[in-house]
Amino acid sequence: MLPWKRVVRPLTALLLTTAVAVVPAATTAQAAEAAATSHSGWNDYSCKPSAAHPRPVVLVHGTFANSVDNWLGLAPYLVNRGYCVFSLDYGQLPGVPFFHALGPIDKSAGQLSSYVDTVLAATGAAEADLVGHSQGGMMPRYYLKFLGGAAKVNALVGIAPNNHGTTLAGLTNLLPYFPGAEDLLSTATPALAQQVVGSEFMTKLNEGGDTVPGVRYTVIATKYDEVVTPYRTQFLNGPDVRNVLIQDKCAVDLSEHALLGLTDRIAFHEVTNALDPARATPTTCASVVG
């Protein structure tokens, strides 16, 4: 192995490990995961949206996650509040089970497009609301902007979304010093390379503005994010945008990148406010027991 490869491979592993470190361990069988969703009331294709919640909610997982593990907290939270909730797997790599959202992001957006069509057909709704964590809060913007998704989506809620590229706390700044590192990253895990600040994908996604007309955008971020850095790059600019720093709602909320989407009920309360702004209630530290 060439000397630089001895450095690049650990660096790549470090980048991967940083992003996945606090993602829950994958379940041991796909059958068990399917049972978890059905028993918890989501991915129920017989669910019909109510007058109170007329749009189905599609949950879009983050990098290294999947349609179940990412949503063991939020999906039941929404189901218990009367929403029809669905989640998909996307961005799978051949031979890599459970850990998804690693394939090219534009292709993943195509998978999301097909899935939204399936959900709308099953529920009879004209539009869906999207809630995504990390890459899942950013990837739908490609669908909205380039694949006609704006006509089928009312709102996009991003929890710690990587909207403008990440430096991974400065680690990506080291890539130019290792010849071939970026090529290796792009080949092995395209979605990781595309999420680096300054990537061709990020440039295309944000050219001409962050948003598209007709969609409401909410970003929920934490100042303790160690994956999407600097954390303020998560925020969007444009009409119909609401940017929320969770510590402005509860100063003692210490959730970092993963926990914000996995277990933070204060963030979950902000999600429901974003989905139903007409019935929004103040988010405080007490929302953890709401």
PDB file of C-alpha atoms in Angstrom:
ATOM      1  CA  MET A   1       0.000   0.000   0.000  1.00  0.00           C
ATOM      2  CA  LEU A   2       1.314   3.438  -0.898  1.00  0.00           C
ATOM      3  CA  PRO A   3       2.261   5.569   2.125  1.00  0.00           C
ATOM      4  CA  TRP A   4      -0.453   8.143   1.528  1.00  0.00           C
ATOM      5  CA  LYS A   5      -3.071   5.409   1.451  1.00  0.00           C
ATOM      6  CA  ARG A   6      -2.053   4.392   4.939  1.00  0.00           C
ATOM      7  CA  VAL A   7      -3.122   7.870   6.008  1.00  0.00           C
ATOM      8  CA  VAL A   8      -6.153   8.268   3.739  1.00  0.00           C
ATOM      9  CA  ARG A   9      -7.888   5.109   4.848  1.00  0.00           C
ATOM     10  CA  PRO A  10      -7.783   5.993   8.566  1.00  0.00           C
ATOM     11  CA  LEU A  11      -8.870   9.519   7.689  1.00  0.00           C
ATOM     12  CA  THR A  12     -11.810   8.164   5.727  1.00  0.00           C
ATOM     13  CA  ALA A  13     -12.654   5.841   8.589  1.00  0.00           C
ATOM     14  CA  LEU A  14     -12.492   8.773  10.975  1.00  0.00           C
ATOM     15  CA  LEU A  15     -14.896  10.768   8.851  1.00  0.00           C
ATOM     16  CA  LEU A  16     -17.294   7.847   8.753  1.00  0.00           C
ATOM     17  CA  THR A  17     -16.955   7.152  12.449  1.00  0.00           C
ATOM     18  CA  THR A  18     -17.587  10.764  13.377  1.00  0.00           C
ATOM     19  CA  ALA A  19     -20.848  10.763  11.468  1.00  0.00           C
ATOM     20  CA  VAL A  20     -22.115   7.418  12.759  1.00  0.00           C
ATOM     21  CA  ALA A  21     -20.756   7.357  16.287  1.00  0.00           C
ATOM     22  CA  VAL A  22     -24.002   8.129  18.042  1.00  0.00           C
ATOM     23  CA  VAL A  23     -26.429   6.454  15.625  1.00  0.00           C
ATOM     24  CA  PRO A  24     -28.178   3.559  17.374  1.00  0.00           C
ATOM     25  CA  ALA A  25     -26.931   0.064  16.534  1.00  0.00           C
ATOM     26  CA  ALA A  26     -28.757  -1.536  13.624  1.00  0.00           C
ATOM     27  CA  THR A  27     -31.309  -4.187  14.468  1.00  0.00           C
ATOM     28  CA  THR A  28     -30.356  -7.754  13.682  1.00  0.00           C
ATOM     29  CA  ALA A  29     -33.036  -8.589  11.135  1.00  0.00           C
ATOM     30  CA  GLN A  30     -35.139  -6.721   8.615  1.00  0.00           C
ATOM     31  CA  ALA A  31     -38.194  -8.633   9.773  1.00  0.00           C
ATOM     32  CA  ALA A  32     -37.764  -7.231  13.269  1.00  0.00           C
ATOM     33  CA  GLU A  33     -37.509  -3.718  11.852  1.00  0.00           C
ATOM     34  CA  ALA A  34     -40.683  -4.145   9.819  1.00  0.00           C
ATOM     35  CA  ALA A  35     -42.460  -5.374  12.942  1.00  0.00           C
ATOM     36  CA  ALA A  36     -41.243  -2.349  14.886  1.00  0.00           C
ATOM     37  CA  THR A  37     -42.856   0.049  12.427  1.00  0.00           C
ATOM     38  CA  SER A  38     -46.158  -1.763  12.167  1.00  0.00           C
ATOM     39  CA  HIS A  39     -46.466  -2.222  15.928  1.00  0.00           C
ATOM     40  CA  SER A  40     -45.695   1.448  16.474  1.00  0.00           C
ATOM     41  CA  GLY A  41     -48.315   2.550  13.965  1.00  0.00           C
ATOM     42  CA  TRP A  42     -46.230   4.019  11.191  1.00  0.00           C
ATOM     43  CA  ASN A  43     -45.836   2.795   7.609  1.00  0.00           C
ATOM     44  CA  ASP A  44     -49.516   1.843   7.789  1.00  0.00           C
ATOM     45  CA  TYR A  45     -50.683   2.234   4.204  1.00  0.00           C
ATOM     46  CA  SER A  46     -54.317   1.996   5.270  1.00  0.00           C
ATOM     47  CA  CYS A  47     -53.933   5.218   7.295  1.00  0.00           C
ATOM     48  CA  LYS A  48     -56.067   8.065   5.989  1.00  0.00           C
ATOM     49  CA  PRO A  49     -55.153  11.626   6.991  1.00  0.00           C
ATOM     50  CA  SER A  50     -57.668  13.361   9.228  1.00  0.00           C
ATOM     51  CA  ALA A  51     -59.188  16.813   8.863  1.00  0.00           C
ATOM     52  CA  ALA A  52     -56.895  17.972  11.662  1.00  0.00           C
ATOM     53  CA  HIS A  53     -53.795  16.537   9.973  1.00  0.00           C
ATOM     54  CA  PRO A  54     -54.665  16.344   6.271  1.00  0.00           C
ATOM     55  CA  ARG A  55     -51.209  15.506   4.943  1.00  0.00           C
ATOM     56  CA  PRO A  56     -49.135  12.356   5.454  1.00  0.00           C
ATOM     57  CA  VAL A  57     -45.706  12.864   7.001  1.00  0.00           C
ATOM     58  CA  VAL A  58     -42.737  11.239   5.270  1.00  0.00           C
ATOM     59  CA  LEU A  59     -39.670  10.784   7.470  1.00  0.00           C
ATOM     60  CA  VAL A  60     -36.306  10.899   5.687  1.00  0.00           C
ATOM     61  CA  HIS A  61     -33.419   9.352   7.630  1.00  0.00           C
ATOM     62  CA  GLY A  62     -29.850  10.580   7.798  1.00  0.00           C
ATOM     63  CA  THR A  63     -26.490   9.243   6.669  1.00  0.00           C
ATOM     64  CA  PHE A  64     -25.662   5.755   8.001  1.00  0.00           C
ATOM     65  CA  ALA A  65     -29.214   5.419   9.310  1.00  0.00           C
ATOM     66  CA  ASN A  66     -32.311   3.631   8.047  1.00  0.00           C
ATOM     67  CA  SER A  67     -36.100   3.941   7.954  1.00  0.00           C
ATOM     68  CA  VAL A  68     -36.564   2.424  11.410  1.00  0.00           C
ATOM     69  CA  ASP A  69     -33.632   3.181  13.702  1.00  0.00           C
ATOM     70  CA  ASN A  70     -33.649   6.900  12.927  1.00  0.00           C
ATOM     71  CA  TRP A  71     -37.322   7.221  13.870  1.00  0.00           C
ATOM     72  CA  LEU A  72     -37.922   5.088  16.954  1.00  0.00           C
ATOM     73  CA  GLY A  73     -38.538   8.307  18.889  1.00  0.00           C
ATOM     74  CA  LEU A  74     -40.186  10.732  16.471  1.00  0.00           C
ATOM     75  CA  ALA A  75     -42.431   8.365  14.486  1.00  0.00           C
ATOM     76  CA  PRO A  76     -44.458   7.141  17.499  1.00  0.00           C
ATOM     77  CA  TYR A  77     -44.522  10.717  18.823  1.00  0.00           C
ATOM     78  CA  LEU A  78     -46.269  11.854  15.633  1.00  0.00           C
ATOM     79  CA  VAL A  79     -48.507   8.796  15.349  1.00  0.00           C
ATOM     80  CA  ASN A  80     -49.748   9.380  18.893  1.00  0.00           C
ATOM     81  CA  ARG A  81     -50.728  12.894  17.827  1.00  0.00           C
ATOM     82  CA  GLY A  82     -52.870  11.686  14.957  1.00  0.00           C
ATOM     83  CA  TYR A  83     -50.530  11.873  11.968  1.00  0.00           C
ATOM     84  CA  CYS A  84     -50.218   9.287   9.209  1.00  0.00           C
ATOM     85  CA  VAL A  85     -46.475   8.634   9.250  1.00  0.00           C
ATOM     86  CA  PHE A  86     -44.267   6.888   6.712  1.00  0.00           C
ATOM     87  CA  SER A  87     -40.533   6.337   6.333  1.00  0.00           C
ATOM     88  CA  LEU A  88     -38.328   5.082   3.533  1.00  0.00           C
ATOM     89  CA  ASP A  89     -34.880   3.622   3.031  1.00  0.00           C
ATOM     90  CA  TYR A  90     -32.736   5.308   0.399  1.00  0.00           C
ATOM     91  CA  GLY A  91     -29.161   5.626  -0.795  1.00  0.00           C
ATOM     92  CA  GLN A  92     -28.326   1.952  -0.287  1.00  0.00           C
ATOM     93  CA  LEU A  93     -24.921   0.623  -1.349  1.00  0.00           C
ATOM     94  CA  PRO A  94     -24.616  -2.945  -2.667  1.00  0.00           C
ATOM     95  CA  GLY A  95     -23.786  -5.383   0.093  1.00  0.00           C
ATOM     96  CA  VAL A  96     -24.228  -2.820   2.888  1.00  0.00           C
ATOM     97  CA  PRO A  97     -27.304  -3.620   5.001  1.00  0.00           C
ATOM     98  CA  PHE A  98     -28.965  -1.287   7.494  1.00  0.00           C
ATOM     99  CA  PHE A  99     -26.545   1.633   6.984  1.00  0.00           C
ATOM    100  CA  HIS A 100     -28.016   3.689   4.155  1.00  0.00           C
ATOM    101  CA  ALA A 101     -27.948   7.194   2.623  1.00  0.00           C
ATOM    102  CA  LEU A 102     -24.428   6.585   1.286  1.00  0.00           C
ATOM    103  CA  GLY A 103     -25.201   6.532  -2.436  1.00  0.00           C
ATOM    104  CA  PRO A 104     -25.309   9.564  -4.749  1.00  0.00           C
ATOM    105  CA  ILE A 105     -27.678  12.130  -3.302  1.00  0.00           C
ATOM    106  CA  ASP A 106     -29.339  12.980  -6.614  1.00  0.00           C
ATOM    107  CA  LYS A 107     -30.239   9.307  -7.028  1.00  0.00           C
ATOM    108  CA  SER A 108     -31.544   9.229  -3.471  1.00  0.00           C
ATOM    109  CA  ALA A 109     -33.781  12.197  -4.294  1.00  0.00           C
ATOM    110  CA  GLY A 110     -35.228  10.132  -7.128  1.00  0.00           C
ATOM    111  CA  GLN A 111     -36.035   7.376  -4.632  1.00  0.00           C
ATOM    112  CA  LEU A 112     -37.745   9.923  -2.404  1.00  0.00           C
ATOM    113  CA  SER A 113     -39.788  11.156  -5.370  1.00  0.00           C
ATOM    114  CA  SER A 114     -41.083   7.657  -6.084  1.00  0.00           C
ATOM    115  CA  TYR A 115     -41.838   7.055  -2.420  1.00  0.00           C
ATOM    116  CA  VAL A 116     -43.807  10.269  -2.022  1.00  0.00           C
ATOM    117  CA  ASP A 117     -45.883   9.270  -5.049  1.00  0.00           C
ATOM    118  CA  THR A 118     -46.599   5.908  -3.393  1.00  0.00           C
ATOM    119  CA  VAL A 119     -47.646   7.545  -0.119  1.00  0.00           C
ATOM    120  CA  LEU A 120     -49.883  10.087  -1.837  1.00  0.00           C
ATOM    121  CA  ALA A 121     -51.556   7.352  -3.872  1.00  0.00           C
ATOM    122  CA  ALA A 122     -52.144   5.225  -0.770  1.00  0.00           C
ATOM    123  CA  THR A 123     -53.495   8.049   1.401  1.00  0.00           C
ATOM    124  CA  GLY A 124     -55.384   9.994  -1.251  1.00  0.00           C
ATOM    125  CA  ALA A 125     -53.688  13.210  -0.159  1.00  0.00           C
ATOM    126  CA  ALA A 126     -52.655  15.897  -2.637  1.00  0.00           C
ATOM    127  CA  GLU A 127     -49.508  16.873  -0.736  1.00  0.00           C
ATOM    128  CA  ALA A 128     -47.140  15.457   1.864  1.00  0.00           C
ATOM    129  CA  ASP A 129     -45.014  17.006   4.577  1.00  0.00           C
ATOM    130  CA  LEU A 130     -41.373  15.921   4.817  1.00  0.00           C
ATOM    131  CA  VAL A 131     -39.325  15.675   8.008  1.00  0.00           C
ATOM    132  CA  GLY A 132     -35.668  14.768   7.663  1.00  0.00           C
ATOM    133  CA  HIS A 133     -32.653  14.349   9.910  1.00  0.00           C
ATOM    134  CA  SER A 134     -29.148  15.341   8.805  1.00  0.00           C
ATOM    135  CA  GLN A 135     -28.759  14.390   5.115  1.00  0.00           C
ATOM    136  CA  GLY A 136     -32.473  13.597   5.234  1.00  0.00           C
ATOM    137  CA  GLY A 137     -33.215  17.253   5.950  1.00  0.00           C
ATOM    138  CA  MET A 138     -31.128  18.394   2.996  1.00  0.00           C
ATOM    139  CA  MET A 139     -31.606  15.736   0.294  1.00  0.00           C
ATOM    140  CA  PRO A 140     -35.325  16.561  -0.139  1.00  0.00           C
ATOM    141  CA  ARG A 141     -34.310  20.042  -1.271  1.00  0.00           C
ATOM    142  CA  TYR A 142     -32.884  18.437  -4.422  1.00  0.00           C
ATOM    143  CA  TYR A 143     -36.231  16.706  -4.956  1.00  0.00           C
ATOM    144  CA  LEU A 144     -38.089  19.984  -4.452  1.00  0.00           C
ATOM    145  CA  LYS A 145     -35.784  22.013  -6.676  1.00  0.00           C
ATOM    146  CA  PHE A 146     -34.958  19.670  -9.546  1.00  0.00           C
ATOM    147  CA  LEU A 147     -37.453  16.769  -9.579  1.00  0.00           C
ATOM    148  CA  GLY A 148     -40.805  18.529  -9.346  1.00  0.00           C
ATOM    149  CA  GLY A 149     -41.312  17.850  -5.663  1.00  0.00           C
ATOM    150  CA  ALA A 150     -42.537  21.354  -4.846  1.00  0.00           C
ATOM    151  CA  ALA A 151     -45.893  20.530  -6.422  1.00  0.00           C
ATOM    152  CA  LYS A 152     -46.353  17.600  -4.031  1.00  0.00           C
ATOM    153  CA  VAL A 153     -44.884  18.930  -0.789  1.00  0.00           C
ATOM    154  CA  ASN A 154     -46.365  21.463   1.617  1.00  0.00           C
ATOM    155  CA  ALA A 155     -43.525  21.694   4.150  1.00  0.00           C
ATOM    156  CA  LEU A 156     -39.968  20.491   4.705  1.00  0.00           C
ATOM    157  CA  VAL A 157     -38.706  20.261   8.277  1.00  0.00           C
ATOM    158  CA  GLY A 158     -34.963  19.682   8.607  1.00  0.00           C
ATOM    159  CA  ILE A 159     -33.515  18.480  11.907  1.00  0.00           C
ATOM    160  CA  ALA A 160     -29.775  19.264  11.930  1.00  0.00           C
ATOM    161  CA  PRO A 161     -29.724  19.324   8.114  1.00  0.00           C
ATOM    162  CA  ASN A 162     -26.506  19.627   6.148  1.00  0.00           C
ATOM    163  CA  ASN A 163     -27.797  22.412   3.932  1.00  0.00           C
ATOM    164  CA  HIS A 164     -24.561  24.106   2.880  1.00  0.00           C
ATOM    165  CA  GLY A 165     -21.899  21.458   3.380  1.00  0.00           C
ATOM    166  CA  THR A 166     -19.943  20.507   6.452  1.00  0.00           C
ATOM    167  CA  THR A 167     -16.332  20.807   7.538  1.00  0.00           C
ATOM    168  CA  LEU A 168     -16.825  17.977  10.083  1.00  0.00           C
ATOM    169  CA  ALA A 169     -15.275  20.204  12.720  1.00  0.00           C
ATOM    170  CA  GLY A 170     -12.412  21.014  10.359  1.00  0.00           C
ATOM    171  CA  LEU A 171     -11.513  17.444   9.357  1.00  0.00           C
ATOM    172  CA  THR A 172     -12.500  17.992   5.725  1.00  0.00           C
ATOM    173  CA  ASN A 173      -9.886  20.746   5.497  1.00  0.00           C
ATOM    174  CA  LEU A 174      -7.257  18.012   5.673  1.00  0.00           C
ATOM    175  CA  LEU A 175      -8.412  16.228   2.521  1.00  0.00           C
ATOM    176  CA  PRO A 176      -6.366  18.329   0.033  1.00  0.00           C
ATOM    177  CA  TYR A 177      -3.186  17.351   1.866  1.00  0.00           C
ATOM    178  CA  PHE A 178      -3.672  13.670   1.004  1.00  0.00           C
ATOM    179  CA  PRO A 179      -3.519  12.989  -2.743  1.00  0.00           C
ATOM    180  CA  GLY A 180      -6.425  10.823  -3.857  1.00  0.00           C
ATOM    181  CA  ALA A 181      -8.347  11.116  -0.602  1.00  0.00           C
ATOM    182  CA  GLU A 182     -11.312  12.926  -2.123  1.00  0.00           C
ATOM    183  CA  ASP A 183     -11.457  10.454  -5.016  1.00  0.00           C
ATOM    184  CA  LEU A 184     -11.411   7.550  -2.574  1.00  0.00           C
ATOM    185  CA  LEU A 185     -14.191   9.101  -0.526  1.00  0.00           C
ATOM    186  CA  SER A 186     -16.265   9.812  -3.635  1.00  0.00           C
ATOM    187  CA  THR A 187     -15.913   6.271  -4.926  1.00  0.00           C
ATOM    188  CA  ALA A 188     -16.602   4.423  -1.682  1.00  0.00           C
ATOM    189  CA  THR A 189     -19.346   6.637  -0.254  1.00  0.00           C
ATOM    190  CA  PRO A 190     -20.538   9.250  -2.742  1.00  0.00           C
ATOM    191  CA  ALA A 191     -22.994  10.915  -0.359  1.00  0.00           C
ATOM    192  CA  LEU A 192     -20.232  11.710   2.116  1.00  0.00           C
ATOM    193  CA  ALA A 193     -18.105  13.420  -0.507  1.00  0.00           C
ATOM    194  CA  GLN A 194     -21.118  15.355  -1.782  1.00  0.00           C
ATOM    195  CA  GLN A 195     -21.828  16.706   1.700  1.00  0.00           C
ATOM    196  CA  VAL A 196     -18.414  18.294   2.162  1.00  0.00           C
ATOM    197  CA  VAL A 197     -18.478  22.074   2.053  1.00  0.00           C
ATOM    198  CA  GLY A 198     -17.679  23.387  -1.429  1.00  0.00           C
ATOM    199  CA  SER A 199     -18.566  20.163  -3.231  1.00  0.00           C
ATOM    200  CA  GLU A 200     -19.983  20.294  -6.743  1.00  0.00           C
ATOM    201  CA  PHE A 201     -23.259  18.892  -5.438  1.00  0.00           C
ATOM    202  CA  MET A 202     -23.593  21.555  -2.735  1.00  0.00           C
ATOM    203  CA  THR A 203     -22.803  24.289  -5.213  1.00  0.00           C
ATOM    204  CA  LYS A 204     -25.527  23.080  -7.575  1.00  0.00           C
ATOM    205  CA  LEU A 205     -28.069  22.619  -4.785  1.00  0.00           C
ATOM    206  CA  ASN A 206     -27.713  26.182  -3.502  1.00  0.00           C
ATOM    207  CA  GLU A 207     -27.248  28.078  -6.762  1.00  0.00           C
ATOM    208  CA  GLY A 208     -30.065  30.525  -7.314  1.00  0.00           C
ATOM    209  CA  GLY A 209     -31.298  30.419  -3.734  1.00  0.00           C
ATOM    210  CA  ASP A 210     -31.930  27.971  -0.935  1.00  0.00           C
ATOM    211  CA  THR A 211     -35.678  27.591  -1.376  1.00  0.00           C
ATOM    212  CA  VAL A 212     -38.375  27.139  -3.994  1.00  0.00           C
ATOM    213  CA  PRO A 213     -41.788  28.856  -4.017  1.00  0.00           C
ATOM    214  CA  GLY A 214     -44.782  27.129  -2.491  1.00  0.00           C
ATOM    215  CA  VAL A 215     -42.969  25.165   0.223  1.00  0.00           C
ATOM    216  CA  ARG A 216     -42.638  26.108   3.897  1.00  0.00           C
ATOM    217  CA  TYR A 217     -39.193  25.406   5.362  1.00  0.00           C
ATOM    218  CA  THR A 218     -38.207  24.883   8.983  1.00  0.00           C
ATOM    219  CA  VAL A 219     -34.675  24.181  10.219  1.00  0.00           C
ATOM    220  CA  ILE A 220     -34.097  22.941  13.765  1.00  0.00           C
ATOM    221  CA  ALA A 221     -30.430  23.112  14.814  1.00  0.00           C
ATOM    222  CA  THR A 222     -28.302  22.714  17.918  1.00  0.00           C
ATOM    223  CA  LYS A 223     -25.197  24.716  18.705  1.00  0.00           C
ATOM    224  CA  TYR A 224     -23.591  21.487  19.960  1.00  0.00           C
ATOM    225  CA  ASP A 225     -23.672  19.863  16.521  1.00  0.00           C
ATOM    226  CA  GLU A 226     -20.363  18.121  15.889  1.00  0.00           C
ATOM    227  CA  VAL A 227     -21.226  16.641  12.488  1.00  0.00           C
ATOM    228  CA  VAL A 228     -22.690  19.533  10.475  1.00  0.00           C
ATOM    229  CA  THR A 229     -20.269  22.332  11.226  1.00  0.00           C
ATOM    230  CA  PRO A 230     -20.352  25.263  11.629  1.00  0.00           C
ATOM    231  CA  TYR A 231     -23.896  24.698  12.885  1.00  0.00           C
ATOM    232  CA  ARG A 232     -25.221  27.981  11.480  1.00  0.00           C
ATOM    233  CA  THR A 233     -24.603  26.704   7.942  1.00  0.00           C
ATOM    234  CA  GLN A 234     -27.692  24.554   8.494  1.00  0.00           C
ATOM    235  CA  PHE A 235     -29.951  27.598   8.384  1.00  0.00           C
ATOM    236  CA  LEU A 236     -31.717  28.528   5.155  1.00  0.00           C
ATOM    237  CA  ASN A 237     -32.334  31.899   3.556  1.00  0.00           C
ATOM    238  CA  GLY A 238     -35.461  32.769   1.656  1.00  0.00           C
ATOM    239  CA  PRO A 239     -39.205  33.333   1.976  1.00  0.00           C
ATOM    240  CA  ASP A 240     -41.285  30.950   4.087  1.00  0.00           C
ATOM    241  CA  VAL A 241     -38.240  29.920   6.145  1.00  0.00           C
ATOM    242  CA  ARG A 242     -38.142  29.519   9.921  1.00  0.00           C
ATOM    243  CA  ASN A 243     -34.750  28.825  11.482  1.00  0.00           C
ATOM    244  CA  VAL A 244     -34.788  27.529  15.065  1.00  0.00           C
ATOM    245  CA  LEU A 245     -31.818  27.128  17.392  1.00  0.00           C
ATOM    246  CA  ILE A 246     -33.008  24.649  19.999  1.00  0.00           C
ATOM    247  CA  GLN A 247     -31.029  26.368  22.776  1.00  0.00           C
ATOM    248  CA  ASP A 248     -33.152  29.484  22.177  1.00  0.00           C
ATOM    249  CA  LYS A 249     -36.108  27.358  23.257  1.00  0.00           C
ATOM    250  CA  CYS A 250     -34.341  25.599  26.118  1.00  0.00           C
ATOM    251  CA  ALA A 251     -30.885  26.831  27.086  1.00  0.00           C
ATOM    252  CA  VAL A 252     -30.031  23.642  28.987  1.00  0.00           C
ATOM    253  CA  ASP A 253     -30.778  21.346  26.039  1.00  0.00           C
ATOM    254  CA  LEU A 254     -27.402  19.706  25.362  1.00  0.00           C
ATOM    255  CA  SER A 255     -28.440  17.520  22.430  1.00  0.00           C
ATOM    256  CA  GLU A 256     -25.857  17.211  19.691  1.00  0.00           C
ATOM    257  CA  HIS A 257     -26.341  16.173  16.067  1.00  0.00           C
ATOM    258  CA  ALA A 258     -27.738  12.676  16.452  1.00  0.00           C
ATOM    259  CA  LEU A 259     -29.741  13.075  19.629  1.00  0.00           C
ATOM    260  CA  LEU A 260     -31.542  16.114  18.237  1.00  0.00           C
ATOM    261  CA  GLY A 261     -33.298  13.854  15.744  1.00  0.00           C
ATOM    262  CA  LEU A 262     -33.371  10.618  17.718  1.00  0.00           C
ATOM    263  CA  THR A 263     -34.623  11.470  21.195  1.00  0.00           C
ATOM    264  CA  ASP A 264     -35.025  15.219  21.755  1.00  0.00           C
ATOM    265  CA  ARG A 265     -38.685  15.818  22.575  1.00  0.00           C
ATOM    266  CA  ILE A 266     -38.114  19.566  22.640  1.00  0.00           C
ATOM    267  CA  ALA A 267     -37.100  19.298  18.987  1.00  0.00           C
ATOM    268  CA  PHE A 268     -40.060  16.971  18.384  1.00  0.00           C
ATOM    269  CA  HIS A 269     -42.380  19.661  19.730  1.00  0.00           C
ATOM    270  CA  GLU A 270     -40.890  22.114  17.238  1.00  0.00           C
ATOM    271  CA  VAL A 271     -41.534  19.566  14.477  1.00  0.00           C
ATOM    272  CA  THR A 272     -45.233  19.443  15.333  1.00  0.00           C
ATOM    273  CA  ASN A 273     -45.344  23.246  15.407  1.00  0.00           C
ATOM    274  CA  ALA A 274     -43.836  23.284  11.928  1.00  0.00           C
ATOM    275  CA  LEU A 275     -46.299  20.694  10.640  1.00  0.00           C
ATOM    276  CA  ASP A 276     -49.304  22.501  12.090  1.00  0.00           C
ATOM    277  CA  PRO A 277     -48.411  26.171  12.597  1.00  0.00           C
ATOM    278  CA  ALA A 278     -52.042  27.167  13.107  1.00  0.00           C
ATOM    279  CA  ARG A 279     -52.080  25.115  16.316  1.00  0.00           C
ATOM    280  CA  ALA A 280     -48.497  25.815  17.403  1.00  0.00           C
ATOM    281  CA  THR A 281     -47.792  26.185  21.101  1.00  0.00           C
ATOM    282  CA  PRO A 282     -44.691  27.654  22.767  1.00  0.00           C
ATOM    283  CA  THR A 283     -41.675  25.367  22.934  1.00  0.00           C
ATOM    284  CA  THR A 284     -39.861  25.421  26.268  1.00  0.00           C
ATOM    285  CA  CYS A 285     -37.791  23.080  28.404  1.00  0.00           C
ATOM    286  CA  ALA A 286     -41.114  21.727  29.699  1.00  0.00           C
ATOM    287  CA  SER A 287     -41.870  20.402  26.206  1.00  0.00           C
ATOM    288  CA  VAL A 288     -39.746  17.384  27.085  1.00  0.00           C
ATOM    289  CA  VAL A 289     -42.760  15.993  28.963  1.00  0.00           C
ATOM    290  CA  GLY A 290     -45.366  17.180  26.495  1.00  0.00           C
TER     291      GLY A 290
END
